[in-house]
Amino acid sequence: MSKKHLIDRINTQFGENLNAGNTCFSSINKSKQVWWANIHLSKFADEVHLLLAGTGHFLWVTLPKDFVHNLSETFKIREDKNAVDLEISADKDSRYLIDVKSGGTGFDFRKYVREEVGY
């Protein structure tokens, strides 16, 4: 499913207001069991939604405004893109939903999962 289809589905099914500006989409990387994303720092001024596509389902993660005290102390920042650089483990046997990016702090996204939705 595409990002647009997932956004439309959530907005219809849950009465939300997700859009391309407040939502990041990621599929599991083919070479490594992670969801990878670069999210511009400016997007964190408001709530950020992550749609993490798996096989037959996706996870909807909502990161509230100010969910961490300091982004640069919690996540690796790509200075060249002015973006949070995430690698979230998709491996259910090892560090599932933990940021495993080198230079990050191992942030746990599990408590921010709003829904697991089947396709």
mmCIF file with all atom_site columns, C-alpha atoms in Angstrom:
data_model
loop_
_atom_site.group_PDB
_atom_site.id
_atom_site.type_symbol
_atom_site.label_atom_id
_atom_site.label_alt_id
_atom_site.label_comp_id
_atom_site.label_asym_id
_atom_site.label_entity_id
_atom_site.label_seq_id
_atom_site.pdbx_PDB_ins_code
_atom_site.Cartn_x
_atom_site.Cartn_y
_atom_site.Cartn_z
_atom_site.occupancy
_atom_site.B_iso_or_equiv
_atom_site.pdbx_formal_charge
_atom_site.auth_seq_id
_atom_site.auth_comp_id
_atom_site.auth_asym_id
_atom_site.auth_atom_id
_atom_site.pdbx_PDB_model_num
ATOM 1   C CA . MET A 1 1   ? 0.000   0.000   0.000  1.00 0.00 ? 1   MET A CA 1
ATOM 2   C CA . SER A 1 2   ? 1.237   3.502   -0.755 1.00 0.00 ? 2   SER A CA 1
ATOM 3   C CA . LYS A 1 3   ? 1.666   6.331   1.731  1.00 0.00 ? 3   LYS A CA 1
ATOM 4   C CA . LYS A 1 4   ? -1.354  8.131   0.260  1.00 0.00 ? 4   LYS A CA 1
ATOM 5   C CA . HIS A 1 5   ? -3.568  5.037   0.563  1.00 0.00 ? 5   HIS A CA 1
ATOM 6   C CA . LEU A 1 6   ? -2.520  4.466   4.180  1.00 0.00 ? 6   LEU A CA 1
ATOM 7   C CA . ILE A 1 7   ? -3.133  8.121   5.084  1.00 0.00 ? 7   ILE A CA 1
ATOM 8   C CA . ASP A 1 8   ? -6.569  8.011   3.442  1.00 0.00 ? 8   ASP A CA 1
ATOM 9   C CA . ARG A 1 9   ? -7.405  4.801   5.287  1.00 0.00 ? 9   ARG A CA 1
ATOM 10  C CA . ILE A 1 10  ? -6.431  6.180   8.694  1.00 0.00 ? 10  ILE A CA 1
ATOM 11  C CA . ASN A 1 11  ? -8.277  9.440   8.095  1.00 0.00 ? 11  ASN A CA 1
ATOM 12  C CA . THR A 1 12  ? -11.426 7.569   7.060  1.00 0.00 ? 12  THR A CA 1
ATOM 13  C CA . GLN A 1 13  ? -11.280 4.762   9.631  1.00 0.00 ? 13  GLN A CA 1
ATOM 14  C CA . PHE A 1 14  ? -10.130 6.797   12.643 1.00 0.00 ? 14  PHE A CA 1
ATOM 15  C CA . GLY A 1 15  ? -11.316 10.313  11.792 1.00 0.00 ? 15  GLY A CA 1
ATOM 16  C CA . GLU A 1 16  ? -7.789  11.707  11.854 1.00 0.00 ? 16  GLU A CA 1
ATOM 17  C CA . ASN A 1 17  ? -6.131  14.481  9.880  1.00 0.00 ? 17  ASN A CA 1
ATOM 18  C CA . LEU A 1 18  ? -2.923  12.899  8.623  1.00 0.00 ? 18  LEU A CA 1
ATOM 19  C CA . ASN A 1 19  ? -1.318  14.429  5.544  1.00 0.00 ? 19  ASN A CA 1
ATOM 20  C CA . ALA A 1 20  ? 1.961   14.302  3.627  1.00 0.00 ? 20  ALA A CA 1
ATOM 21  C CA . GLY A 1 21  ? 3.383   17.090  5.793  1.00 0.00 ? 21  GLY A CA 1
ATOM 22  C CA . ASN A 1 22  ? 2.879   15.432  9.190  1.00 0.00 ? 22  ASN A CA 1
ATOM 23  C CA . THR A 1 23  ? 3.342   11.801  8.173  1.00 0.00 ? 23  THR A CA 1
ATOM 24  C CA . CYS A 1 24  ? 6.418   9.748   7.272  1.00 0.00 ? 24  CYS A CA 1
ATOM 25  C CA . PHE A 1 25  ? 6.134   6.366   5.513  1.00 0.00 ? 25  PHE A CA 1
ATOM 26  C CA . SER A 1 26  ? 8.707   3.580   5.580  1.00 0.00 ? 26  SER A CA 1
ATOM 27  C CA . SER A 1 27  ? 8.830   -0.018  4.365  1.00 0.00 ? 27  SER A CA 1
ATOM 28  C CA . ILE A 1 28  ? 11.233  -2.559  5.811  1.00 0.00 ? 28  ILE A CA 1
ATOM 29  C CA . ASN A 1 29  ? 14.669  -2.159  4.239  1.00 0.00 ? 29  ASN A CA 1
ATOM 30  C CA . LYS A 1 30  ? 15.585  -5.018  1.894  1.00 0.00 ? 30  LYS A CA 1
ATOM 31  C CA . SER A 1 31  ? 19.172  -5.414  3.179  1.00 0.00 ? 31  SER A CA 1
ATOM 32  C CA . LYS A 1 32  ? 18.539  -4.990  6.901  1.00 0.00 ? 32  LYS A CA 1
ATOM 33  C CA . GLN A 1 33  ? 15.461  -5.560  9.118  1.00 0.00 ? 33  GLN A CA 1
ATOM 34  C CA . VAL A 1 34  ? 14.792  -1.865  9.827  1.00 0.00 ? 34  VAL A CA 1
ATOM 35  C CA . TRP A 1 35  ? 12.419  0.907   8.932  1.00 0.00 ? 35  TRP A CA 1
ATOM 36  C CA . TRP A 1 36  ? 14.595  3.821   7.858  1.00 0.00 ? 36  TRP A CA 1
ATOM 37  C CA . ALA A 1 37  ? 13.599  7.496   7.686  1.00 0.00 ? 37  ALA A CA 1
ATOM 38  C CA . ASN A 1 38  ? 14.984  11.013  7.666  1.00 0.00 ? 38  ASN A CA 1
ATOM 39  C CA . ILE A 1 39  ? 12.500  13.448  9.182  1.00 0.00 ? 39  ILE A CA 1
ATOM 40  C CA . HIS A 1 40  ? 13.209  17.169  8.887  1.00 0.00 ? 40  HIS A CA 1
ATOM 41  C CA . LEU A 1 41  ? 13.612  18.810  12.283 1.00 0.00 ? 41  LEU A CA 1
ATOM 42  C CA . SER A 1 42  ? 10.927  21.395  11.490 1.00 0.00 ? 42  SER A CA 1
ATOM 43  C CA . LYS A 1 43  ? 8.265   18.649  11.392 1.00 0.00 ? 43  LYS A CA 1
ATOM 44  C CA . PHE A 1 44  ? 8.735   18.028  15.113 1.00 0.00 ? 44  PHE A CA 1
ATOM 45  C CA . ALA A 1 45  ? 7.205   21.437  15.924 1.00 0.00 ? 45  ALA A CA 1
ATOM 46  C CA . ASP A 1 46  ? 3.911   19.507  15.811 1.00 0.00 ? 46  ASP A CA 1
ATOM 47  C CA . GLU A 1 47  ? 2.771   15.900  16.152 1.00 0.00 ? 47  GLU A CA 1
ATOM 48  C CA . VAL A 1 48  ? 4.565   13.494  13.773 1.00 0.00 ? 48  VAL A CA 1
ATOM 49  C CA . HIS A 1 49  ? 3.050   10.262  12.455 1.00 0.00 ? 49  HIS A CA 1
ATOM 50  C CA . LEU A 1 50  ? 5.083   7.271   11.261 1.00 0.00 ? 50  LEU A CA 1
ATOM 51  C CA . LEU A 1 51  ? 3.520   4.606   9.056  1.00 0.00 ? 51  LEU A CA 1
ATOM 52  C CA . LEU A 1 52  ? 5.762   1.553   9.243  1.00 0.00 ? 52  LEU A CA 1
ATOM 53  C CA . ALA A 1 53  ? 4.791   -0.976  6.588  1.00 0.00 ? 53  ALA A CA 1
ATOM 54  C CA . GLY A 1 54  ? 5.312   -4.650  7.295  1.00 0.00 ? 54  GLY A CA 1
ATOM 55  C CA . THR A 1 55  ? 4.105   -7.821  5.618  1.00 0.00 ? 55  THR A CA 1
ATOM 56  C CA . GLY A 1 56  ? 0.314   -7.767  5.644  1.00 0.00 ? 56  GLY A CA 1
ATOM 57  C CA . HIS A 1 57  ? 0.057   -4.930  8.158  1.00 0.00 ? 57  HIS A CA 1
ATOM 58  C CA . PHE A 1 58  ? 1.393   -1.538  9.098  1.00 0.00 ? 58  PHE A CA 1
ATOM 59  C CA . LEU A 1 59  ? 2.096   0.179   12.388 1.00 0.00 ? 59  LEU A CA 1
ATOM 60  C CA . TRP A 1 60  ? 0.805   3.684   12.993 1.00 0.00 ? 60  TRP A CA 1
ATOM 61  C CA . VAL A 1 61  ? 3.134   5.482   15.395 1.00 0.00 ? 61  VAL A CA 1
ATOM 62  C CA . THR A 1 62  ? 2.259   8.923   16.761 1.00 0.00 ? 62  THR A CA 1
ATOM 63  C CA . LEU A 1 63  ? 4.994   11.090  18.243 1.00 0.00 ? 63  LEU A CA 1
ATOM 64  C CA . PRO A 1 64  ? 3.404   13.956  20.196 1.00 0.00 ? 64  PRO A CA 1
ATOM 65  C CA . LYS A 1 65  ? 4.882   17.436  20.118 1.00 0.00 ? 65  LYS A CA 1
ATOM 66  C CA . ASP A 1 66  ? 7.695   17.587  22.703 1.00 0.00 ? 66  ASP A CA 1
ATOM 67  C CA . PHE A 1 67  ? 7.736   13.777  23.164 1.00 0.00 ? 67  PHE A CA 1
ATOM 68  C CA . VAL A 1 68  ? 11.446  14.091  23.998 1.00 0.00 ? 68  VAL A CA 1
ATOM 69  C CA . HIS A 1 69  ? 13.259  16.882  25.795 1.00 0.00 ? 69  HIS A CA 1
ATOM 70  C CA . ASN A 1 70  ? 15.933  17.340  23.113 1.00 0.00 ? 70  ASN A CA 1
ATOM 71  C CA . LEU A 1 71  ? 15.939  15.730  19.652 1.00 0.00 ? 71  LEU A CA 1
ATOM 72  C CA . SER A 1 72  ? 19.695  16.018  19.156 1.00 0.00 ? 72  SER A CA 1
ATOM 73  C CA . GLU A 1 73  ? 20.404  14.290  22.482 1.00 0.00 ? 73  GLU A CA 1
ATOM 74  C CA . THR A 1 74  ? 17.972  11.460  21.687 1.00 0.00 ? 74  THR A CA 1
ATOM 75  C CA . PHE A 1 75  ? 18.517  10.805  17.964 1.00 0.00 ? 75  PHE A CA 1
ATOM 76  C CA . LYS A 1 76  ? 21.260  11.008  15.384 1.00 0.00 ? 76  LYS A CA 1
ATOM 77  C CA . ILE A 1 77  ? 20.839  14.233  13.402 1.00 0.00 ? 77  ILE A CA 1
ATOM 78  C CA . ARG A 1 78  ? 21.924  14.361  9.770  1.00 0.00 ? 78  ARG A CA 1
ATOM 79  C CA . GLU A 1 79  ? 23.451  17.798  9.590  1.00 0.00 ? 79  GLU A CA 1
ATOM 80  C CA . ASP A 1 80  ? 23.490  17.769  5.759  1.00 0.00 ? 80  ASP A CA 1
ATOM 81  C CA . LYS A 1 81  ? 19.684  17.322  5.711  1.00 0.00 ? 81  LYS A CA 1
ATOM 82  C CA . ASN A 1 82  ? 18.832  18.965  9.060  1.00 0.00 ? 82  ASN A CA 1
ATOM 83  C CA . ALA A 1 83  ? 16.861  15.817  9.821  1.00 0.00 ? 83  ALA A CA 1
ATOM 84  C CA . VAL A 1 84  ? 16.437  13.137  12.462 1.00 0.00 ? 84  VAL A CA 1
ATOM 85  C CA . ASP A 1 85  ? 18.005  9.961   11.038 1.00 0.00 ? 85  ASP A CA 1
ATOM 86  C CA . LEU A 1 86  ? 16.094  6.885   12.199 1.00 0.00 ? 86  LEU A CA 1
ATOM 87  C CA . GLU A 1 87  ? 16.652  3.153   11.850 1.00 0.00 ? 87  GLU A CA 1
ATOM 88  C CA . ILE A 1 88  ? 13.858  1.432   13.739 1.00 0.00 ? 88  ILE A CA 1
ATOM 89  C CA . SER A 1 89  ? 14.318  -2.305  14.223 1.00 0.00 ? 89  SER A CA 1
ATOM 90  C CA . ALA A 1 90  ? 11.696  -4.410  12.439 1.00 0.00 ? 90  ALA A CA 1
ATOM 91  C CA . ASP A 1 91  ? 13.198  -7.639  13.806 1.00 0.00 ? 91  ASP A CA 1
ATOM 92  C CA . LYS A 1 92  ? 10.685  -9.077  16.290 1.00 0.00 ? 92  LYS A CA 1
ATOM 93  C CA . ASP A 1 93  ? 13.464  -11.224 17.818 1.00 0.00 ? 93  ASP A CA 1
ATOM 94  C CA . SER A 1 94  ? 15.909  -8.371  18.408 1.00 0.00 ? 94  SER A CA 1
ATOM 95  C CA . ARG A 1 95  ? 15.250  -4.843  19.680 1.00 0.00 ? 95  ARG A CA 1
ATOM 96  C CA . TYR A 1 96  ? 11.870  -4.556  17.958 1.00 0.00 ? 96  TYR A CA 1
ATOM 97  C CA . LEU A 1 97  ? 10.764  -0.911  17.522 1.00 0.00 ? 97  LEU A CA 1
ATOM 98  C CA . ILE A 1 98  ? 14.012  0.423   19.004 1.00 0.00 ? 98  ILE A CA 1
ATOM 99  C CA . ASP A 1 99  ? 16.075  3.049   17.177 1.00 0.00 ? 99  ASP A CA 1
ATOM 100 C CA . VAL A 1 100 ? 19.229  1.106   16.294 1.00 0.00 ? 100 VAL A CA 1
ATOM 101 C CA . LYS A 1 101 ? 20.931  3.895   14.339 1.00 0.00 ? 101 LYS A CA 1
ATOM 102 C CA . SER A 1 102 ? 24.574  4.321   15.263 1.00 0.00 ? 102 SER A CA 1
ATOM 103 C CA . GLY A 1 103 ? 24.874  7.525   17.252 1.00 0.00 ? 103 GLY A CA 1
ATOM 104 C CA . GLY A 1 104 ? 21.332  7.291   18.613 1.00 0.00 ? 104 GLY A CA 1
ATOM 105 C CA . THR A 1 105 ? 20.367  6.381   22.161 1.00 0.00 ? 105 THR A CA 1
ATOM 106 C CA . GLY A 1 106 ? 18.246  3.301   21.500 1.00 0.00 ? 106 GLY A CA 1
ATOM 107 C CA . PHE A 1 107 ? 14.945  5.151   21.750 1.00 0.00 ? 107 PHE A CA 1
ATOM 108 C CA . ASP A 1 108 ? 11.963  2.797   22.214 1.00 0.00 ? 108 ASP A CA 1
ATOM 109 C CA . PHE A 1 109 ? 8.968   3.591   19.972 1.00 0.00 ? 109 PHE A CA 1
ATOM 110 C CA . ARG A 1 110 ? 6.701   0.849   21.381 1.00 0.00 ? 110 ARG A CA 1
ATOM 111 C CA . LYS A 1 111 ? 4.682   3.105   23.672 1.00 0.00 ? 111 LYS A CA 1
ATOM 112 C CA . TYR A 1 112 ? 3.898   5.423   20.731 1.00 0.00 ? 112 TYR A CA 1
ATOM 113 C CA . VAL A 1 113 ? 2.240   2.739   18.561 1.00 0.00 ? 113 VAL A CA 1
ATOM 114 C CA . ARG A 1 114 ? -1.391  3.784   18.122 1.00 0.00 ? 114 ARG A CA 1
ATOM 115 C CA . GLU A 1 115 ? -2.596  0.952   15.935 1.00 0.00 ? 115 GLU A CA 1
ATOM 116 C CA . GLU A 1 116 ? -1.465  -2.126  14.079 1.00 0.00 ? 116 GLU A CA 1
ATOM 117 C CA . VAL A 1 117 ? -3.653  -2.280  10.973 1.00 0.00 ? 117 VAL A CA 1
ATOM 118 C CA . GLY A 1 118 ? -3.922  -5.176  8.534  1.00 0.00 ? 118 GLY A CA 1
ATOM 119 C CA . TYR A 1 119 ? -3.980  -4.555  4.799  1.00 0.00 ? 119 TYR A CA 1
#
